[in-house]
Coordinates of C-alpha atoms and ligand atoms in Angstrom, one line a residue:
M1 CA 30.1 11.3 105.4
D2 CA 29.8 8.7 102.7
K3 CA 28.6 9.6 99.2
A4 CA 25.1 8.3 99.7
R5 CA 24.6 10.3 102.9
R6 CA 26.1 13.3 101.3
M7 CA 23.6 13.1 98.5
V8 CA 20.7 12.9 100.9
Y9 CA 22.1 15.8 102.8
T10 CA 22.4 17.8 99.6
R11 CA 18.9 17.0 98.6
A12 CA 17.5 18.0 102.0
V13 CA 19.4 21.3 102.0
E14 CA 18.0 22.0 98.5
M15 CA 14.5 21.2 99.5
E16 CA 14.7 23.4 102.6
R17 CA 16.0 26.3 100.5
K18 CA 13.1 25.9 98.1
I19 CA 10.6 25.8 101.0
R20 CA 12.2 28.9 102.6
E21 CA 12.1 30.8 99.3
R22 CA 8.6 29.5 98.4
T23 CA 10.0 28.2 95.1
A24 CA 9.1 24.6 96.0
R25 CA 6.2 23.3 93.8
V26 CA 3.6 21.6 96.0
G27 CA 1.4 18.8 94.6
V28 CA -1.8 17.8 96.4
V29 CA -3.5 14.5 95.4
G30 CA -7.2 14.6 96.1
L31 CA -9.0 18.0 96.3
G32 CA -11.8 17.2 98.8
Y33 CA -12.6 18.7 102.1
V34 CA -8.9 18.2 103.2
G35 CA -7.0 18.6 99.9
L36 CA -8.6 21.7 98.6
P37 CA -8.3 23.9 101.8
L38 CA -4.6 22.6 102.0
S39 CA -3.9 23.6 98.4
V40 CA -5.4 27.0 98.9
E41 CA -3.4 27.5 102.1
F42 CA -0.1 26.7 100.3
A43 CA -1.0 28.8 97.3
R44 CA -2.0 31.7 99.6
A45 CA 1.5 31.4 101.2
G46 CA 3.0 31.9 97.7
F47 CA 3.8 28.4 96.6
H48 CA 2.9 27.1 93.2
V49 CA 0.4 24.4 93.8
V50 CA -0.8 21.6 91.5
G51 CA -3.9 19.9 92.6
L52 CA -4.5 16.4 91.2
E53 CA -8.2 15.7 91.1
V54 CA -9.5 12.7 89.2
S55 CA -13.0 14.1 89.0
R56 CA -13.1 16.0 85.7
E57 CA -16.2 17.9 86.9
R58 CA -14.5 19.1 90.1
A59 CA -11.3 20.0 88.1
A60 CA -13.3 22.0 85.6
A61 CA -15.2 23.8 88.4
L62 CA -11.9 24.8 90.1
R63 CA -10.4 25.9 86.8
R64 CA -13.4 28.1 86.4
G65 CA -12.7 29.5 89.9
R66 CA -15.7 27.8 91.5
S67 CA -15.3 26.0 94.9
Y68 CA -17.4 23.0 95.9
I69 CA -16.1 23.0 99.5
S70 CA -18.1 25.4 101.7
D71 CA -15.1 26.4 103.8
V72 CA -13.2 27.5 100.6
P73 CA -14.6 30.7 99.0
S74 CA -14.9 30.6 95.2
R75 CA -13.5 34.1 95.1
E76 CA -10.2 32.8 96.6
V77 CA -10.0 29.9 94.2
A78 CA -10.6 32.2 91.3
D79 CA -7.9 34.6 92.4
L80 CA -5.3 31.9 93.0
V81 CA -6.1 30.2 89.6
Q82 CA -5.9 33.6 88.0
E83 CA -2.5 34.3 89.5
G84 CA -1.2 30.9 88.4
L85 CA -0.6 29.8 92.0
L86 CA -3.2 27.1 91.8
R87 CA -3.4 24.7 88.9
V88 CA -5.6 21.6 88.6
D89 CA -4.5 18.5 86.8
T90 CA -6.6 15.3 86.3
E91 CA -3.8 13.0 84.9
G92 CA -0.8 13.6 87.2
R93 CA 1.4 14.8 84.4
E94 CA 2.7 17.6 86.5
L95 CA 3.7 15.4 89.5
P96 CA 7.4 15.0 88.4
R97 CA 7.7 18.8 88.5
C98 CA 6.5 18.9 92.2
D99 CA 9.1 19.1 94.9
A100 CA 6.5 17.9 97.5
V101 CA 3.5 15.7 97.0
I102 CA 0.8 15.5 99.7
I103 CA -1.7 12.6 99.4
C104 CA -5.2 13.5 100.7
V105 CA -7.5 10.8 99.4
Q106 CA -10.3 9.1 101.2
T107 CA -9.9 5.8 103.2
P108 CA -13.4 4.4 103.6
L109 CA -14.3 1.2 105.3
R110 CA -15.6 -1.8 103.3
K111 CA -18.9 -3.3 104.4
S112 CA -16.8 -5.9 106.2
K113 CA -15.4 -3.0 108.4
E114 CA -12.0 -3.6 106.7
P115 CA -10.0 -0.5 105.6
D116 CA -10.3 0.2 101.8
L117 CA -6.9 1.7 100.9
S118 CA -7.5 1.3 97.2
T119 CA -7.4 5.0 96.6
I120 CA -4.1 5.4 98.5
V121 CA -2.6 2.5 96.5
A122 CA -3.8 4.0 93.2
A123 CA -2.4 7.4 94.1
C124 CA 1.0 5.8 95.1
G125 CA 0.9 3.8 91.9
A126 CA 0.5 6.9 89.7
L127 CA 3.1 8.8 91.8
A128 CA 5.6 5.9 91.6
K129 CA 5.6 6.1 87.8
R130 CA 6.6 9.8 88.0
L131 CA 8.6 9.8 91.3
R132 CA 12.0 11.6 91.1
R133 CA 15.0 12.0 93.3
G134 CA 14.7 14.6 96.0
Q135 CA 10.9 14.7 96.2
L136 CA 9.1 14.8 99.6
V137 CA 6.0 12.6 99.8
I138 CA 3.5 13.1 102.6
L139 CA 0.4 11.0 103.3
E140 CA -2.4 12.9 105.2
S141 CA -5.2 10.3 104.7
T142 CA -6.5 8.9 108.0
T143 CA -5.3 5.2 108.1
Y144 CA -4.2 2.5 110.4
P145 CA -0.7 2.6 112.0
G146 CA 1.9 1.1 109.7
T147 CA 0.3 2.2 106.4
T148 CA 3.0 4.6 105.4
E149 CA 5.8 2.1 106.0
E150 CA 4.0 -1.1 104.9
I151 CA 1.9 0.2 101.9
V152 CA 3.0 3.6 100.7
R153 CA 6.8 3.0 101.1
P154 CA 6.9 -0.2 99.0
A155 CA 4.5 1.2 96.4
L156 CA 6.8 4.3 95.9
E157 CA 10.0 2.2 96.0
S158 CA 8.6 0.1 93.2
S159 CA 10.0 3.0 91.2
G160 CA 13.4 1.8 92.0
L161 CA 14.0 4.8 94.3
K162 CA 14.6 4.3 98.0
A163 CA 12.8 6.2 100.8
G164 CA 15.2 8.1 103.0
K165 CA 17.9 7.9 100.4
D166 CA 16.4 9.1 97.1
F167 CA 13.1 10.6 98.3
F168 CA 11.6 11.7 101.6
L169 CA 8.5 10.2 103.1
A170 CA 6.3 11.3 106.1
F171 CA 2.8 11.1 107.5
S172 CA 0.8 14.0 108.9
P173 CA -2.8 13.5 110.0
E174 CA -5.4 16.0 108.7
R175 CA -7.3 18.0 111.4
V176 CA -9.7 19.7 109.1
D177 CA -13.0 20.3 110.8
P178 CA -15.5 21.4 108.1
G179 CA -17.6 24.3 109.2
N180 CA -15.4 25.1 112.2
A181 CA -15.1 28.9 112.2
K182 CA -12.4 29.0 114.9
W183 CA -10.0 26.2 114.1
K184 CA -8.5 26.4 110.6
I185 CA -5.4 24.9 109.0
A186 CA -3.2 27.8 110.0
N187 CA -4.0 27.8 113.7
T188 CA -4.4 24.0 114.3
P189 CA -1.2 22.3 115.4
K190 CA 0.1 19.9 112.8
V191 CA 1.6 16.5 113.8
V192 CA 4.3 15.2 111.5
G193 CA 6.2 11.9 111.5
G194 CA 8.7 10.8 108.9
V195 CA 10.3 7.5 108.0
D196 CA 13.6 9.0 109.0
A197 CA 14.9 12.2 110.7
A198 CA 15.5 14.0 107.4
S199 CA 11.9 13.3 106.2
T200 CA 10.5 14.5 109.5
R201 CA 12.5 17.7 109.3
L202 CA 11.6 18.5 105.7
A203 CA 7.9 17.8 106.2
C204 CA 8.0 20.0 109.3
A205 CA 9.7 22.8 107.4
L206 CA 7.0 22.6 104.6
Y207 CA 4.1 22.7 107.0
A208 CA 5.7 25.4 109.1
S209 CA 5.3 27.7 106.1
I210 CA 1.5 27.6 106.5
V211 CA 0.8 26.3 110.1
R212 CA 1.7 28.2 113.3
Q213 CA 2.7 25.1 115.3
V214 CA 4.2 21.9 113.9
V215 CA 4.5 18.9 116.2
P216 CA 7.2 16.4 115.1
V217 CA 6.9 12.8 116.4
S218 CA 9.3 10.0 116.2
S219 CA 7.9 8.1 113.2
A220 CA 5.1 7.9 110.6
K221 CA 3.4 5.2 112.6
A222 CA 3.3 7.4 115.7
A223 CA 1.7 10.2 113.6
E224 CA -0.8 7.7 112.2
L225 CA -1.8 6.5 115.7
V226 CA -2.1 10.1 117.1
K227 CA -5.0 10.7 114.7
L228 CA -6.7 7.5 115.6
L229 CA -6.3 8.2 119.3
E230 CA -7.9 11.6 118.9
N231 CA -11.1 10.2 117.3
S232 CA -11.2 7.0 119.3
F233 CA -11.2 9.2 122.4
R234 CA -14.3 10.9 121.0
A235 CA -16.1 7.7 120.1
V236 CA -15.4 6.2 123.5
N237 CA -16.5 9.3 125.4
I238 CA -19.6 9.6 123.3
A239 CA -20.4 6.0 124.1
L240 CA -19.9 6.7 127.8
V241 CA -22.5 9.5 127.8
N242 CA -24.8 7.4 125.6
E243 CA -24.7 4.7 128.3
M244 CA -25.2 7.4 130.9
A245 CA -28.4 8.5 129.1
Q246 CA -29.7 4.9 129.6
I247 CA -28.6 4.9 133.2
C248 CA -30.3 8.2 133.9
D249 CA -33.5 6.9 132.2
R250 CA -33.5 4.0 134.7
L251 CA -32.8 6.3 137.6
G252 CA -35.4 8.8 136.5
L253 CA -32.8 11.5 136.1
D254 CA -32.1 14.1 133.3
V255 CA -28.8 13.2 131.6
W256 CA -28.5 16.7 130.1
E257 CA -28.7 18.2 133.6
V258 CA -26.2 15.7 135.0
V259 CA -23.6 16.3 132.1
R260 CA -24.2 20.1 132.2
A261 CA -23.4 20.1 136.0
A262 CA -20.4 17.8 135.6
A263 CA -19.1 20.2 133.0
T264 CA -18.8 22.9 135.6
K265 CA -15.7 21.0 136.9
P266 CA -12.9 23.3 135.7
F267 CA -10.4 20.4 135.4
G268 CA -10.3 16.8 134.6
F269 CA -13.6 16.7 132.7
M270 CA -14.9 17.6 129.3
P271 CA -18.5 17.2 128.3
F272 CA -19.8 15.0 125.6
W273 CA -23.5 14.8 124.8
P274 CA -25.8 11.8 124.2
G275 CA -27.7 11.3 121.0
P276 CA -29.3 8.8 118.6
G277 CA -25.8 7.5 117.6
I278 CA -22.7 8.8 115.8
G279 CA -22.3 9.8 112.2
G280 CA -19.9 11.5 109.8
H281 CA -16.8 10.3 108.0
C282 CA -14.4 10.4 111.0
I283 CA -15.8 9.1 114.3
P284 CA -17.6 6.0 113.1
K285 CA -14.7 5.0 110.9
D286 CA -11.4 6.0 112.5
P287 CA -11.6 3.7 115.6
Q288 CA -12.4 0.8 113.2
L289 CA -9.2 1.4 111.4
L290 CA -7.3 0.9 114.6
A291 CA -9.4 -2.1 115.7
W292 CA -8.8 -3.8 112.4
K293 CA -5.1 -3.4 112.6
M294 CA -4.9 -4.6 116.2
K295 CA -7.0 -7.7 115.5
S296 CA -4.5 -8.6 112.8
L297 CA -2.0 -8.5 115.6
N298 CA -4.2 -10.7 117.8
F299 CA -5.1 -7.9 120.2
E300 CA -8.7 -7.1 121.0
P301 CA -9.2 -3.3 121.5
R302 CA -12.0 -3.7 124.0
F303 CA -12.8 0.0 124.5
I304 CA -13.2 0.6 120.8
Q305 CA -15.4 -2.6 120.5
L306 CA -17.6 -1.6 123.4
A307 CA -18.0 2.0 122.2
T308 CA -18.9 0.6 118.8
V309 CA -21.6 -1.6 120.3
I310 CA -23.0 1.2 122.5
N311 CA -23.0 3.9 119.9
G312 CA -24.3 1.4 117.3
G313 CA -27.2 0.5 119.6
M314 CA -28.4 4.1 120.0
P315 CA -30.7 4.2 117.0
E316 CA -32.6 1.2 118.3
Y317 CA -32.6 2.6 121.8
T318 CA -34.0 5.9 120.4
V319 CA -36.7 4.0 118.6
S320 CA -37.7 2.2 121.8
R321 CA -38.0 5.6 123.5
V322 CA -40.1 7.0 120.7
A323 CA -42.4 3.9 121.1
R324 CA -42.7 4.5 124.8
A325 CA -43.6 8.2 124.2
L326 CA -46.3 7.2 121.7
N327 CA -47.6 4.7 124.2
E328 CA -48.5 7.6 126.4
D329 CA -51.1 8.4 123.8
A330 CA -52.1 4.8 123.4
K331 CA -50.5 4.7 120.0
A332 CA -48.3 2.1 118.5
L333 CA -45.4 2.8 116.2
K334 CA -47.3 1.0 113.5
G335 CA -49.5 3.5 111.6
S336 CA -48.2 6.5 113.6
R337 CA -47.2 9.6 111.6
I338 CA -43.7 10.6 112.7
L339 CA -42.0 13.8 111.7
V340 CA -38.2 13.7 112.1
L341 CA -36.3 17.0 112.6
G342 CA -32.7 16.9 111.4
V343 CA -31.1 14.1 109.4
A344 CA -27.6 15.6 108.8
Y345 CA -24.9 13.9 110.9
K346 CA -24.3 17.0 113.0
P347 CA -25.8 20.5 113.3
E348 CA -25.3 23.0 110.5
V349 CA -23.9 20.6 108.0
S350 CA -25.5 19.2 104.9
D351 CA -23.6 15.9 105.1
F352 CA -25.8 12.9 106.1
R353 CA -23.2 10.2 105.5
E354 CA -23.5 7.6 108.2
S355 CA -26.0 9.8 110.0
P356 CA -27.7 7.9 112.8
A357 CA -30.9 9.8 112.0
L358 CA -31.2 7.7 108.9
D359 CA -30.9 4.5 110.9
V360 CA -33.6 5.7 113.2
M361 CA -35.9 6.6 110.3
H362 CA -35.3 3.3 108.7
L363 CA -36.1 1.4 111.9
L364 CA -39.3 3.5 112.4
A365 CA -40.4 2.8 108.9
E366 CA -39.6 -0.9 109.3
S367 CA -42.0 -0.8 112.4
G368 CA -44.8 0.4 110.2
A369 CA -44.7 4.1 111.1
K370 CA -45.3 6.7 108.4
V371 CA -42.0 8.6 108.5
G372 CA -41.2 12.0 107.0
Y373 CA -38.4 14.5 107.9
H374 CA -37.6 18.2 107.8
D375 CA -34.0 19.3 107.4
A376 CA -33.3 22.6 105.6
F377 CA -29.6 21.5 105.2
V378 CA -30.6 18.2 103.5
P379 CA -33.2 18.5 100.8
A380 CA -33.1 14.8 100.0
A381 CA -31.5 11.8 101.8
K382 CA -31.0 8.3 100.6
A383 CA -30.8 5.3 103.0
A384 CA -31.5 1.6 102.9
G385 CA -32.5 1.8 99.2
R386 CA -35.1 4.6 99.9
T387 CA -35.0 8.3 99.1
W388 CA -36.6 10.7 101.6
R389 CA -37.3 14.3 100.7
S390 CA -37.3 17.1 103.3
R391 CA -40.8 18.5 104.0
A392 CA -41.5 22.1 104.8
L393 CA -41.9 22.7 108.5
T394 CA -45.4 24.1 108.3
D395 CA -47.8 24.4 111.2
A396 CA -49.9 21.8 109.5
A397 CA -47.0 19.3 109.1
V398 CA -46.2 19.6 112.8
K399 CA -49.8 19.3 113.9
A400 CA -50.4 16.3 111.6
A401 CA -47.7 14.3 113.3
D402 CA -48.5 11.9 116.1
I403 CA -45.0 12.7 117.4
V404 CA -42.1 15.0 116.3
V405 CA -38.7 13.4 116.8
I406 CA -35.7 15.7 117.0
L407 CA -32.5 13.8 115.9
T408 CA -30.2 16.6 114.8
A409 CA -30.4 20.0 116.5
H410 CA -30.0 22.5 113.7
P411 CA -30.1 26.0 115.4
T412 CA -32.2 27.3 112.5
V413 CA -35.4 25.6 113.8
D414 CA -37.7 27.3 116.3
Y415 CA -38.2 24.4 118.7
A416 CA -40.5 26.4 121.1
R417 CA -42.9 26.8 118.1
V418 CA -42.6 23.1 117.2
C419 CA -43.3 22.1 120.8
R420 CA -46.3 24.5 121.0
L421 CA -47.9 23.0 117.9
A422 CA -46.9 19.3 118.2
R423 CA -49.1 16.6 119.9
R424 CA -45.9 15.1 121.4
V425 CA -42.1 15.6 120.9
F426 CA -39.2 13.2 121.5
D427 CA -36.0 15.2 121.7
A428 CA -32.8 13.1 121.3
R429 CA -30.5 16.2 121.3
N430 CA -31.9 18.4 124.0
A431 CA -32.7 20.9 121.3
A432 CA -35.9 22.0 122.9
V433 CA -34.0 22.9 126.1
G434 CA -36.2 24.6 128.7
V435 CA -39.4 24.0 126.8
K436 CA -42.1 22.5 129.0
G437 CA -45.1 20.4 127.8
R438 CA -45.3 17.1 126.0
V439 CA -41.6 16.9 125.4
E440 CA -39.7 13.7 126.3
R441 CA -35.9 13.7 126.2
L442 CA -33.2 11.0 125.7
Ligands
SAJ501 N1 -21.6 13.4 118.7 C1 -22.4 13.0 119.8 N2 -22.1 13.6 121.0 C2 -21.0 14.4 121.2 C3 -20.2 14.7 120.0 C4 -20.5 14.2 118.8 O1 -23.4 12.3 119.7 O2 -20.7 14.9 122.3 C5 -22.0 12.8 117.4 C6 -22.3 13.8 116.4 O3 -23.7 14.1 116.5 C7 -21.9 13.2 115.1 C8 -20.7 12.3 115.5 O4 -20.8 12.1 116.9 O5 -23.0 12.4 114.6 C9 -19.4 12.9 115.1 O6 -19.4 14.2 115.6 P1 -18.1 15.1 115.8 O7 -18.4 16.3 116.6 O8 -17.0 14.3 116.3 O9 -17.8 15.7 114.3 P2 -17.0 15.1 113.1 O10 -17.4 13.8 112.7 O11 -17.1 16.2 112.1 O12 -15.5 15.0 113.7 C10 -14.6 16.0 113.3 C11 -13.3 15.4 113.7 N3 -12.2 16.2 113.1 C12 -11.2 15.6 112.5 O13 -11.0 14.4 112.6 C13 -10.2 16.4 111.9 C14 -13.1 15.4 115.2 O14 -11.7 15.1 115.5 C15 -13.4 16.8 115.7 O15 -13.2 16.8 117.2 C16 -14.8 17.1 115.4 O16 -14.9 17.2 114.0 C17 -15.3 18.4 116.0 O17 -14.9 18.7 117.1 O18 -16.1 19.1 115.3

């Protein structure tokens, strides 16, 4: 074995020993809904963790033992900070002391639907200044296939160190599902792909210390694409049922009954449900990351494009159905009082980013309707330059509306009561399931 390979081997053995003995210091860049739970998981396993969080407010909160991520109890943060297992840095001074550094920063889309990797590039720039031989760097941020090799690797190698020789580099997609009581970091299989075999092996060893099942794949690019397939699969199947909802409308059928009955098939089928569109920070975005990359390679990803058109058209379709429902009472959208129930992007979350409910409300307001909403999880929502505030769901508020429009089915609402009091209801989420009366469904 030549000298260089011997050095890599020695560094890998050293890293595996530190991981095994829990003496490896783990750095996590970005303490959001992915990075903070990951940091807590490693600290809970006995590693010394340094979280790098650019927000001084968030860093101060964590140092005081206060969590801002609902899935991470403040008590746990306080205990780990107290024990010295979790430290929070805002400058990155401690990065050189870390044996492994995991980057968990956001990768939003620009208005042009192009990926905005500026946060990843900034994190890699800061890390390159402090990179040292033997470190393991892992990117978890959801991104297009090729990012680790084409963006992260050169940025880190600007340090003069070489990936696969002086440091190890891998990609591992995050599978954090905020609010999911069943699937947590420890019991959700973790896909890992390195720029070479040693990087894959070390990243697998690190995650195996906190995750029950690690799934190695042949490259970082494969691991990047696994994540995008997972969420493109969802976007395409949601689009299929959204189109099925429009088919059922024309056939005079109940799409909810049809999907529910199809879901009795014990193999080869999994149910998705129609709605006023798709929201959140994963499903609308992730397929676009893949589409952008493929277009740069002169390939048109037609399924993703069609799903984007169908899902993107659901707010307008929903508004057309609300207009039709009002028409039953000889009312126009213009001037009608509309009470929307649920603006969060999915039930039992307070996040209204990209929520289709806001698109529907904006379109209704544009048509001249007087729009208000109730969502106990979202006290105020900003969209299209306007701020709406949640109204109390009083009897009077329901009775005063010409139509109540259910856009997100929070289980905390008594839909039977709403349907009893309301003049008319349009239910885009089958929330008022089984309720008879003046209820129209998507
Ligand atoms: N939606 C539908 N019909 C469906 C499912 C979802 O209209 O059948 C809508 C939702 O209302 C929401 C949007 O799509 O507006 C996204 O919903 P989601 O259930 O996919 O929830 P997300 O955005 O929180 O997706 C996350 C993803 N998790 C990760 O990327 C780690 C996704 O892979 C998970 O499958 C999903 O959570 C989940 O199952 O909760």
